[in-house]
Tab-separated table of C-alpha atoms and ligand atoms in Angstrom:
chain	number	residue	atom	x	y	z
B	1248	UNK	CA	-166.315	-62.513	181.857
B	1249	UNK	CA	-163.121	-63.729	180.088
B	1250	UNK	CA	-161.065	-63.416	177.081
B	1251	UNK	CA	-160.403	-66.797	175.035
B	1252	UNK	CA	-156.872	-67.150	173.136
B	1253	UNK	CA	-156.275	-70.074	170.432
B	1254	UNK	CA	-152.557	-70.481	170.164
B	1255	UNK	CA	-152.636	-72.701	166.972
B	1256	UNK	CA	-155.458	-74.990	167.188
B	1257	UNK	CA	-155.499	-77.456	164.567
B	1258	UNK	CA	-158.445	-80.444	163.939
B	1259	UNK	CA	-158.399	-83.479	161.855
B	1260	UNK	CA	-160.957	-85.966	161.460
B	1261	UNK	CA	-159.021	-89.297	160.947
B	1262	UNK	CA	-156.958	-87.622	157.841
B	1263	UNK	CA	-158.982	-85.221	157.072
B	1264	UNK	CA	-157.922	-82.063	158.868
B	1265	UNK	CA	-160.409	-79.344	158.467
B	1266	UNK	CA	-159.125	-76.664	160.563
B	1267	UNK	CA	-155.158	-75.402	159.890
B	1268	UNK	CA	-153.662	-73.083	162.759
B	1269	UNK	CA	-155.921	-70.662	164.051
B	1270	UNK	CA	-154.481	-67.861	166.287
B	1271	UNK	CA	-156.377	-65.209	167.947
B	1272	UNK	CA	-156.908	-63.046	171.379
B	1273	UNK	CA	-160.895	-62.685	171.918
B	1274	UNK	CA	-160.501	-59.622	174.368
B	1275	UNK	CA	-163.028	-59.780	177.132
B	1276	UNK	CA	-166.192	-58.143	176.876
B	1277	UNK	CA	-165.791	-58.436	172.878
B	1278	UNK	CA	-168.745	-59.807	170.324
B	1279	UNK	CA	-167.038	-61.541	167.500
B	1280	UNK	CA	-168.316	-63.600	164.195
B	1281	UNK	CA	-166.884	-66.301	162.707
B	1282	UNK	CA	-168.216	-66.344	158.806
B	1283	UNK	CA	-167.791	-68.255	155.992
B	1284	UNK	CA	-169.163	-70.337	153.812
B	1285	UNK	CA	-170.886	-73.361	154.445
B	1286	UNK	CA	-168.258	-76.180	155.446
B	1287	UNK	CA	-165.518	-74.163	155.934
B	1288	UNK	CA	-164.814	-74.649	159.551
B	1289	UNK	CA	-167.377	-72.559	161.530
B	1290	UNK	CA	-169.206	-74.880	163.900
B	1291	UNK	CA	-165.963	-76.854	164.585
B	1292	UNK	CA	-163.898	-74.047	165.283
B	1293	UNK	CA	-166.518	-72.998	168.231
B	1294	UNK	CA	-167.111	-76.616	168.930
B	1295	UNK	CA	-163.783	-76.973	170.106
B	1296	UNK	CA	-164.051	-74.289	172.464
B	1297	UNK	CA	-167.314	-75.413	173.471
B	1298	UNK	CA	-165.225	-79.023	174.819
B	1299	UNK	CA	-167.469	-80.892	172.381
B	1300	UNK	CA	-165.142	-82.026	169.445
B	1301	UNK	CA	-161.273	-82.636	170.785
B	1302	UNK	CA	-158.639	-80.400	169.774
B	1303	UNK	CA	-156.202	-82.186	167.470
B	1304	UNK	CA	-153.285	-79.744	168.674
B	1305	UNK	CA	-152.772	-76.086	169.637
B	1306	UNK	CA	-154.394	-74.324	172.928
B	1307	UNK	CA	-157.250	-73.019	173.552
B	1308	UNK	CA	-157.504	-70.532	177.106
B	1309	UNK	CA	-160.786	-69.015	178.085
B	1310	UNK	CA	-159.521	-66.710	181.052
B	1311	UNK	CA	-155.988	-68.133	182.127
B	1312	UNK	CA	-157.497	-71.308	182.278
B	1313	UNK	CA	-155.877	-73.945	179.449
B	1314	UNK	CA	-159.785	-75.511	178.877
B	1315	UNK	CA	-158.219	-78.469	175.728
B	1316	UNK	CA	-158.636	-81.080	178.627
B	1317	UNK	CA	-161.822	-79.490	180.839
B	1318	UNK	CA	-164.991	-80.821	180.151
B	1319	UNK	CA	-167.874	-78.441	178.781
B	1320	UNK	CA	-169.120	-78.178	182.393
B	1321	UNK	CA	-166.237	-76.879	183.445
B	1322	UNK	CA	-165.469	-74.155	180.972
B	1323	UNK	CA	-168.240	-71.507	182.427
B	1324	UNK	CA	-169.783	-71.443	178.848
B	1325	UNK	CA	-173.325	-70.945	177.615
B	1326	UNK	CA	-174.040	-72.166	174.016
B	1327	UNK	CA	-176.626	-71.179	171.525
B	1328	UNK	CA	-177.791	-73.506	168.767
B	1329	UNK	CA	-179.741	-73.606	165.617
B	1330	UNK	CA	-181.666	-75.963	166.907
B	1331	UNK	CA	-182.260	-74.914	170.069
B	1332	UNK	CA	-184.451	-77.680	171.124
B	1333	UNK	CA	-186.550	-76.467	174.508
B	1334	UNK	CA	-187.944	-79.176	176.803
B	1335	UNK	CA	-191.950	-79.294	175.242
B	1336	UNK	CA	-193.129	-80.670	178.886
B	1337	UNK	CA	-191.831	-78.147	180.608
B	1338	UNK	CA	-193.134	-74.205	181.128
B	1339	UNK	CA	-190.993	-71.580	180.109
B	1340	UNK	CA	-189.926	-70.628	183.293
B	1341	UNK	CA	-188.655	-74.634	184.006
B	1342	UNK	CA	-186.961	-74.586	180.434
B	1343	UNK	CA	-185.078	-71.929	181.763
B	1344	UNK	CA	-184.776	-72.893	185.513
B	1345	UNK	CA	-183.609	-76.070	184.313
B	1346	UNK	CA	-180.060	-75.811	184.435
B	1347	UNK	CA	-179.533	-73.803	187.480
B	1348	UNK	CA	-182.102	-76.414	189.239
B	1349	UNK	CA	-179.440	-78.993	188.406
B	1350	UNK	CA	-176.655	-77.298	189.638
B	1351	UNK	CA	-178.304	-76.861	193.127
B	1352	UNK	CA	-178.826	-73.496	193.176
B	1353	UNK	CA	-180.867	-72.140	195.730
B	1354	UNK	CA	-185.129	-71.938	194.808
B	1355	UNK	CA	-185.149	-67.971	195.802
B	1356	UNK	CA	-181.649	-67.691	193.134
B	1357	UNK	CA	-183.035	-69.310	190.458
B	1358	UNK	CA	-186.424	-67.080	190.738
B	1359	UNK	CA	-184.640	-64.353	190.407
B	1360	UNK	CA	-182.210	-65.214	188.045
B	1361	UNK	CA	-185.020	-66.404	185.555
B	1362	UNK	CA	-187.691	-63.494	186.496
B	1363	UNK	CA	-184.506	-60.985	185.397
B	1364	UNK	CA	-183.393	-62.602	181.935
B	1365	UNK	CA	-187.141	-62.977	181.404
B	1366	UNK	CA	-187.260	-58.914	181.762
B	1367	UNK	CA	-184.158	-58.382	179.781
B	1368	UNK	CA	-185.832	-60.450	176.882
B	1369	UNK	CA	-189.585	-59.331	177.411
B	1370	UNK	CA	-190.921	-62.915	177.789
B	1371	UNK	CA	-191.611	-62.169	181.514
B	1372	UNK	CA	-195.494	-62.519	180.350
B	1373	UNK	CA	-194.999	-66.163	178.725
B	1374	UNK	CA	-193.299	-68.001	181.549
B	1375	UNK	CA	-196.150	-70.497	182.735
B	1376	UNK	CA	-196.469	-71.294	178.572
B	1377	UNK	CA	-195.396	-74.538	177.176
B	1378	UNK	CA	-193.086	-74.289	174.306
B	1379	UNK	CA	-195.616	-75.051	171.422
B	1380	UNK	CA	-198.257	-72.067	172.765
B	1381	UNK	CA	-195.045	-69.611	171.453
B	1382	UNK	CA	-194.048	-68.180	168.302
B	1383	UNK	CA	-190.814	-69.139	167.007
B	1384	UNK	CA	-188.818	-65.895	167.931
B	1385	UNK	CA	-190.480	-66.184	171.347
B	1386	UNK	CA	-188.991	-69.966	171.177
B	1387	UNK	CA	-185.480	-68.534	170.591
B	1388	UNK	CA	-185.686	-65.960	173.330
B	1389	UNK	CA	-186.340	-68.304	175.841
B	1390	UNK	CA	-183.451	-70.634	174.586
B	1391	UNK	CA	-181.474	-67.010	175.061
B	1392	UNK	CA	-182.809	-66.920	178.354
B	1393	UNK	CA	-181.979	-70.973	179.165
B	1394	UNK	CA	-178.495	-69.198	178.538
B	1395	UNK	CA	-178.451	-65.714	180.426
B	1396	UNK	CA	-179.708	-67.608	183.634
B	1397	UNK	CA	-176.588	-69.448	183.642
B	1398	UNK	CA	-174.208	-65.919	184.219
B	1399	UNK	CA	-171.551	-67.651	182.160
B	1400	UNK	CA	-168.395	-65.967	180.854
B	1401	UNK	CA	-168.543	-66.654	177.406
B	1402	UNK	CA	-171.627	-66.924	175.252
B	1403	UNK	CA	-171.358	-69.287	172.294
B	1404	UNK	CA	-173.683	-69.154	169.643
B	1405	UNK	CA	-174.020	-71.140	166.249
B	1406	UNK	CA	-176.552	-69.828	163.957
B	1407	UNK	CA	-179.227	-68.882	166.160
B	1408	UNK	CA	-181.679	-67.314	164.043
B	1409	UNK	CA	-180.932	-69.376	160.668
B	1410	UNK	CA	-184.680	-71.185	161.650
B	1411	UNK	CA	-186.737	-67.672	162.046
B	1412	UNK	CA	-188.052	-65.797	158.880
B	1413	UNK	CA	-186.556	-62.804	157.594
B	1414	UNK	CA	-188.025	-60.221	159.402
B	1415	UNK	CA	-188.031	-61.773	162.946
B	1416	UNK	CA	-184.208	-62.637	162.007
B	1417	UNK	CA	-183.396	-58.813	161.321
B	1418	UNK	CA	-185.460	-58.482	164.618
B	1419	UNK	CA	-183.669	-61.311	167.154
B	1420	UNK	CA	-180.395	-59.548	165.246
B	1421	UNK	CA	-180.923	-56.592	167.243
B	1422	UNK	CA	-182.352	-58.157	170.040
B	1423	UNK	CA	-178.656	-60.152	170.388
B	1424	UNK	CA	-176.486	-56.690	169.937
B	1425	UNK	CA	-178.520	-54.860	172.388
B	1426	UNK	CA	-178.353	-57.711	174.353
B	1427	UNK	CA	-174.313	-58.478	174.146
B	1428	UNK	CA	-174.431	-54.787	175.091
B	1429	UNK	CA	-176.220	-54.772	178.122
B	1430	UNK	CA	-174.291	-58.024	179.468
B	1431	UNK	CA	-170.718	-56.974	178.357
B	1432	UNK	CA	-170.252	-60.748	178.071
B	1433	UNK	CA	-167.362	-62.075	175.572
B	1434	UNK	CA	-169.582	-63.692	172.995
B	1435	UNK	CA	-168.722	-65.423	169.579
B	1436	UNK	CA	-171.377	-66.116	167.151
B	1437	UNK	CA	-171.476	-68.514	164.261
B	1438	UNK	CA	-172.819	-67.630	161.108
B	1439	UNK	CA	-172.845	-67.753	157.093
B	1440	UNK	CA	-174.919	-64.532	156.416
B	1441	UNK	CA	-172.367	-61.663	155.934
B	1442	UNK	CA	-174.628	-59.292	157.087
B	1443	UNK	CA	-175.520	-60.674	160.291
B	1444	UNK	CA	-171.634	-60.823	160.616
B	1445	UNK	CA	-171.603	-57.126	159.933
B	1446	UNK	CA	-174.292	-55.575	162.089
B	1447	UNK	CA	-173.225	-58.078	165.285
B	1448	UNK	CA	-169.546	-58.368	164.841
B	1449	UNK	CA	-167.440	-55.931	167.059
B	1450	UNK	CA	-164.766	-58.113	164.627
B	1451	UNK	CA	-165.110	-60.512	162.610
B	1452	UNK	CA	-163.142	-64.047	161.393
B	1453	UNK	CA	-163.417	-64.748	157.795
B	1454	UNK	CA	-162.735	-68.834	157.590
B	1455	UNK	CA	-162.295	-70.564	153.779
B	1456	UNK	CA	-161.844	-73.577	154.033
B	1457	UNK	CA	-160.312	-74.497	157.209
B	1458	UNK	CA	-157.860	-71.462	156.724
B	1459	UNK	CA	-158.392	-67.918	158.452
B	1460	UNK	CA	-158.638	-65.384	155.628
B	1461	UNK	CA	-158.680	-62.509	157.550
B	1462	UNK	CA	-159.521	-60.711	160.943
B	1463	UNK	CA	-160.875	-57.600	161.757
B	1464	UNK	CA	-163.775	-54.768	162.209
B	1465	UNK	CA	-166.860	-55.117	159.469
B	1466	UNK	CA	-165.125	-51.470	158.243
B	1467	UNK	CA	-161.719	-52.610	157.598
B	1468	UNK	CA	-162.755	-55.578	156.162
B	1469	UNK	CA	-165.118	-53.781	153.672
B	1470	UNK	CA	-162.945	-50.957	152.883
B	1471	UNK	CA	-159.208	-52.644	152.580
B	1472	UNK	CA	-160.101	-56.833	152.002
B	1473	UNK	CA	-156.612	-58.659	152.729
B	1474	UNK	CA	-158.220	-61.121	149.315
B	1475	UNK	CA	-160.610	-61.450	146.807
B	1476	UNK	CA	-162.537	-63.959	148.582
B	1477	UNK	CA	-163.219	-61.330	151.512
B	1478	UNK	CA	-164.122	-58.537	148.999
B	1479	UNK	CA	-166.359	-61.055	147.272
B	1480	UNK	CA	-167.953	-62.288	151.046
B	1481	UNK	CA	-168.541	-59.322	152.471
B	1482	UNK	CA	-170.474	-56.413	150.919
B	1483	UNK	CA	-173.967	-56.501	149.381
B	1484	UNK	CA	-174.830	-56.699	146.556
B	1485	UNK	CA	-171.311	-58.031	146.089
B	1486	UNK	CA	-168.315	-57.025	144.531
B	1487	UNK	CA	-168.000	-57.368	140.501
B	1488	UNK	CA	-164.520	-59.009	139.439
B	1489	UNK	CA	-162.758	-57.612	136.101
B	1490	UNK	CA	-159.507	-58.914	134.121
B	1491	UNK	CA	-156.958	-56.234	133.484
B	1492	UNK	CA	-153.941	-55.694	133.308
B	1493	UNK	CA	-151.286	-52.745	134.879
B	1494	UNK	CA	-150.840	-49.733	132.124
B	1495	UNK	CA	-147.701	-48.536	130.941
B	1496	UNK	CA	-147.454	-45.542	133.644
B	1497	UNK	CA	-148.446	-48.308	136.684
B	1498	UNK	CA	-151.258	-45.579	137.538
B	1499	UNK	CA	-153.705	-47.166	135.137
B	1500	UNK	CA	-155.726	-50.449	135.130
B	1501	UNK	CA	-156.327	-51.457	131.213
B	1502	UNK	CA	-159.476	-53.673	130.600
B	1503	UNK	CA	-160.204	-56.142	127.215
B	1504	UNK	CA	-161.776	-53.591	124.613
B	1505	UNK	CA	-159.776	-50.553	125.692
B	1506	UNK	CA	-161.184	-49.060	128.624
B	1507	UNK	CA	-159.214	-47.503	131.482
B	1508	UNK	CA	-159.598	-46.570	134.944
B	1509	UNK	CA	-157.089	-44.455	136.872
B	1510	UNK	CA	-155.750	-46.168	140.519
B	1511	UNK	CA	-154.823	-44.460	143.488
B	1512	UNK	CA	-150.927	-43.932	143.873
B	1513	UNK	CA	-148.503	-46.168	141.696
B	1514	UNK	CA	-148.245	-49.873	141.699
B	1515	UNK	CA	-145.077	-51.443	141.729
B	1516	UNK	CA	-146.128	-53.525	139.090
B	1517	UNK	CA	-144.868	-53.923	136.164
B	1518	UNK	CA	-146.635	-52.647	132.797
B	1519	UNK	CA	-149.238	-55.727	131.295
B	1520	UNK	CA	-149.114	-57.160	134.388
B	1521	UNK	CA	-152.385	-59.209	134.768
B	1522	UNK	CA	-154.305	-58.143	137.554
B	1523	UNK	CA	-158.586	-58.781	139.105
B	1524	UNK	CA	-159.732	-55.543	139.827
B	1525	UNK	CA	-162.694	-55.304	142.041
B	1526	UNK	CA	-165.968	-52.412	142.230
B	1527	UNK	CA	-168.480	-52.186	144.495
B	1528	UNK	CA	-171.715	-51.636	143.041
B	1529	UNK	CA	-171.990	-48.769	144.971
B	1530	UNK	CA	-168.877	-47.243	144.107
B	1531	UNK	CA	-169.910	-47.152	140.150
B	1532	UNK	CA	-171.784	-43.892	138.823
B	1533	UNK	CA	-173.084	-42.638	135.892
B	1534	UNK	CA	-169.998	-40.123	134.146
B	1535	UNK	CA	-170.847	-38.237	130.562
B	1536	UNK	CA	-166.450	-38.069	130.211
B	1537	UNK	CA	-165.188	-40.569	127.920
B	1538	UNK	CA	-161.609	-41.048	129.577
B	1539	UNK	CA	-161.508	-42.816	132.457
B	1540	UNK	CA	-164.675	-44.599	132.423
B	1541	UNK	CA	-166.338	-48.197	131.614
B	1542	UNK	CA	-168.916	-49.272	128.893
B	1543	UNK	CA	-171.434	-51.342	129.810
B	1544	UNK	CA	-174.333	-52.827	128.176
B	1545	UNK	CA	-177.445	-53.359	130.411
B	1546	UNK	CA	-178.228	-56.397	131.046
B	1547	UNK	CA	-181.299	-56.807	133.594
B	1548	UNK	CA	-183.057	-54.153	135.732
B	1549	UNK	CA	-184.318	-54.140	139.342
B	1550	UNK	CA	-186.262	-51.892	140.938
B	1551	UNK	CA	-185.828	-52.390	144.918
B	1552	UNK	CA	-187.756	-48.909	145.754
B	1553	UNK	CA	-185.016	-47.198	147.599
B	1554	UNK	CA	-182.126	-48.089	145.083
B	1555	UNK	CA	-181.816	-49.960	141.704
B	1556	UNK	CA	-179.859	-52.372	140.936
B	1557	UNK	CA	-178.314	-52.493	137.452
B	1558	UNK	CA	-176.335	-55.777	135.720
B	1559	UNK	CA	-174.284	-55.441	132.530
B	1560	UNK	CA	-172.116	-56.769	130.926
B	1561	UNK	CA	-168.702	-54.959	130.304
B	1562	UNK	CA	-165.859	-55.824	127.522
B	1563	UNK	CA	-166.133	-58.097	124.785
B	1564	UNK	CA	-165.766	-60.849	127.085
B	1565	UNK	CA	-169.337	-59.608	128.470
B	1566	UNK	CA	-167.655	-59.886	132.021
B	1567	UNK	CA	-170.520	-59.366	135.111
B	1568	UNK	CA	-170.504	-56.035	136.154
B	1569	UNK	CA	-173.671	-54.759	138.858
B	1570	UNK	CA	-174.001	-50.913	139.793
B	1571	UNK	CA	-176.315	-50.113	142.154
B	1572	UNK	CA	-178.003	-46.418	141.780
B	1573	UNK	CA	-179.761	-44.605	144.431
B	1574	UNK	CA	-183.795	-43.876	144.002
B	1575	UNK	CA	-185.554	-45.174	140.814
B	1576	UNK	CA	-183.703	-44.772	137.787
B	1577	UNK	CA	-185.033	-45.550	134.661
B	1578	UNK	CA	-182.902	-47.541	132.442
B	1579	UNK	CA	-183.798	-49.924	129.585
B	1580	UNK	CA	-181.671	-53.314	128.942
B	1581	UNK	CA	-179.824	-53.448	125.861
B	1582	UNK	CA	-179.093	-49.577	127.097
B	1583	UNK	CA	-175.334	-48.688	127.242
B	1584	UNK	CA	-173.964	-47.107	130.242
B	1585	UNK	CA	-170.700	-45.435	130.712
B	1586	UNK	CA	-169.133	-45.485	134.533
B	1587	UNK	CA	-166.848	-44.837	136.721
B	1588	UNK	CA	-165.289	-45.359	140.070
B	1589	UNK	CA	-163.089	-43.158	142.362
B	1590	UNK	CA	-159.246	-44.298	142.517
B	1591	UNK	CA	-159.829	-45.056	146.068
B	1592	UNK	CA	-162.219	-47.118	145.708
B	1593	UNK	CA	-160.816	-49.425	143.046
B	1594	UNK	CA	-159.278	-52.545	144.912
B	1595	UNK	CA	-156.581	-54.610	142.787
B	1596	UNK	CA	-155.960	-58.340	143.588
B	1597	UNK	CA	-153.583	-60.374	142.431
B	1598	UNK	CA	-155.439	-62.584	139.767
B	1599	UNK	CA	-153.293	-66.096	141.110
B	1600	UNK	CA	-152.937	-65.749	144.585
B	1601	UNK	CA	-156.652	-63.574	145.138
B	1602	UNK	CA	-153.947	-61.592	147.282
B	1603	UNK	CA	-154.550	-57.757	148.077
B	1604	UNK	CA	-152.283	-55.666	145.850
B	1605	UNK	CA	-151.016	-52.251	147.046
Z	43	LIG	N1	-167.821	-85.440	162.875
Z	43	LIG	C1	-167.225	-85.179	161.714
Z	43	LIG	N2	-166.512	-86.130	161.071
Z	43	LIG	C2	-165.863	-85.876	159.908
Z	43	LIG	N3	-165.869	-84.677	159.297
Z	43	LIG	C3	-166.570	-83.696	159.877
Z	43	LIG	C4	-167.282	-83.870	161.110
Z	43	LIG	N4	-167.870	-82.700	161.450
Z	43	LIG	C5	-167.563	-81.845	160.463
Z	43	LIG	N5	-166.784	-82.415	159.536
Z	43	LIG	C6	-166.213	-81.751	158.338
Z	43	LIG	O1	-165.476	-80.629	158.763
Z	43	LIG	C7	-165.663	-79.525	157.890
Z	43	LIG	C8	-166.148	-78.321	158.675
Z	43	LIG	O2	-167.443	-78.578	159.172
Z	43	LIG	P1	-168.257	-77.516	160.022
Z	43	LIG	O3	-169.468	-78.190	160.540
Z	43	LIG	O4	-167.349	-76.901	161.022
Z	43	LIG	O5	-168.636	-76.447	158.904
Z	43	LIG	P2	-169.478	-75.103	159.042
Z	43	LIG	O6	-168.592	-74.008	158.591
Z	43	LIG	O7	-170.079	-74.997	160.396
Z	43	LIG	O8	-170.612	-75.306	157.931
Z	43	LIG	P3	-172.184	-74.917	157.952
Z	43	LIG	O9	-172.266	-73.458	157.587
Z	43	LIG	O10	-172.737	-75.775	156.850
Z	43	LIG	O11	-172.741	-75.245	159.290
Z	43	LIG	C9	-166.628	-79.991	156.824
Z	43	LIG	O12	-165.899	-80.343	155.684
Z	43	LIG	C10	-167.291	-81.199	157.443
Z	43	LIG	O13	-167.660	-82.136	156.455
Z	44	LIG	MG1	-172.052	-75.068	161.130
């Protein structure tokens, strides 16, 4: 077990430099996620500690160990892939025996080594199986397994279920928390799918383009986003985005048409100011007051069984606006709506800089 510390780490290819200063203390024991959208730095960043891109500058420790200069083999890591390619020869039990065999462990280790992360992942049944006699979440259990056997003290893993459908993905999902649980060992997992990021992440990274937008538990990341681009990432069905500007009192937001909403405290902002204002669709509800609420014309319908999910269009600039209603709620398009939203949960972002404003 070990916590990993980047003091800094920058990476350039030729010119090109993709990643810009990352700093941050993995404590040990800890499951974090690194999201963002595709290109935007993920695999690199965990490359790097991986040892298998160089680090242009900056540190990288994993332990008290400075690991820019140690090769992977020497960094006591165990990496999950995508493409998790398993040895099609070779039973389950050698696919997973493999690595230890190389290492020179003793026969009577590696048996039990393999016979306990086979029990742990309930593939204990499979191990004289090639490969191609298993399903594909049975597949990415035993690549799971080719990584338990190993006792490493990080576990790195890049998009490991992006190749499984979407119910043996929401499956393997739990599979890897229970898992991480059970072990206690420092992992960081890869992934563009916020809410894989959510459910795993003890905390989570949110990388834009090379840059680290913010850091912190799926909670304070939902309820107080440090920008737009956060608010907008994380949350589902996401956040709706509305021009406004500050009202003459500064406890006001003013939208395009004449609508208001009332914000939490007092912005020290002056009147007209323009500002994005942000709602989660499940912040919006159905209000019969006129003051204080939002018009908006219904747009499309969807019935999802256990909520529905309802997008207008608000102001005369027919901005996108989505509420989401518990149960089945029968509304017509062309309908108009009026909402509303509590103060606190009205977030206010500066319209140039997609900076939180408080
Ligand atoms: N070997 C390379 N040479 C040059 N540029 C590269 C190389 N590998 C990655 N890049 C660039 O670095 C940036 C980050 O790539 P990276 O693979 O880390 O993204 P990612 O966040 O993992 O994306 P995805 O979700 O698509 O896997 C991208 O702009 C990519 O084009
Ligand atoms: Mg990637």
């Amino acid at each position: 077990m070990a916590e990993i510390r980047f003091n800094k780490v920058y990476k350039a290819y030729g010119n090109n430099e993709v990643i810009h200063g990352v700093d941050w203390h993995i404590r040990d024991g800890e499951f974090v996620v690194i999201v963002g959208p595709s290109g935007c730095g993920k695999s690199t960043l965990l490359r790097m500690v991986a040892g298998l891109e160089v680090i242009t500058s900056g540190e990288i420790f994993i332990g008290d160990r400075l690991v820019n200069d140690l090769e992977p083999a020497e960094r006591d890591i165990a990496m999950v892939f995508q493409n998790y390619a398993l040895y099609p020869h070779m039973s389950v039990f050698k696919n997973m025996a493999y690595g230890l065999k190389i290492r020179g462990l003793p026969k009577q280790e590696i048996e039990q080594r393999v016979q306990k992360a086979a029990d742990i992942l309930e593939i204990g049944d499979y191990l004289k199986r090639s490969p191609r006699q298993l399903s594909g979440g049975q597949r990415q259990r035993v690549a799971m397994g080719r990584a338990i056997v190993r006792q490493p003290s990080v576990f790195l893993f890049d998009e490991p279920l992006s190749n499984l459908d979407a119910k043996l993905r929401v499956q393997m999902r739990l599979e890897i928390k229970k898992l991480q649980e059970e072990l206690g060992i420092t992992s960081v997992y890869v992934t563009h799918d916020q809410i894989e990021a959510m459910t795993l992440g003890h905390r989570l990274m949110v990388l834009k383009d090379g840059y680290v937008e913010q850091l912190g538990t799926p909670i304070e990341l939902y309820e107080r986003p440090a920008t737009s681009f956060v608010a907008g990432f994380i949350g589902s069905p996401a956040m709706s985005f509305l021009d406004a500007e500050i009202g003459e009192d500064g406890r006001q937001v003013v939208f395009e048409g004449g609508d208001r909403l009332a914000i939490a405290g007092r912005l020290s902002l002056d009147a007209g100011s323009r500002v994005t204002v942000g709602l989660r669709p499940e912040h919006l509800v159905r209000t019969e007051e006129e003051a204080d609420s939002l018009h908006i014309k219904v747009r499309v319908v969807e019935h999802l069984g256990a909520d529905t999910l309802i997008h207008g269009d608000f102001g005369p600039g027919k901005a996108d606006l989505t509420i989401r209603m518990d149960g089945i709620e029968q509304i017509r398009t062309g309908e108009t709506l009026r909402i509303k939203a509590a103060p606190e949960h009205i977030h206010i972002f500066d319209p140039e800089t997609g900076g939180r404003i408080d």
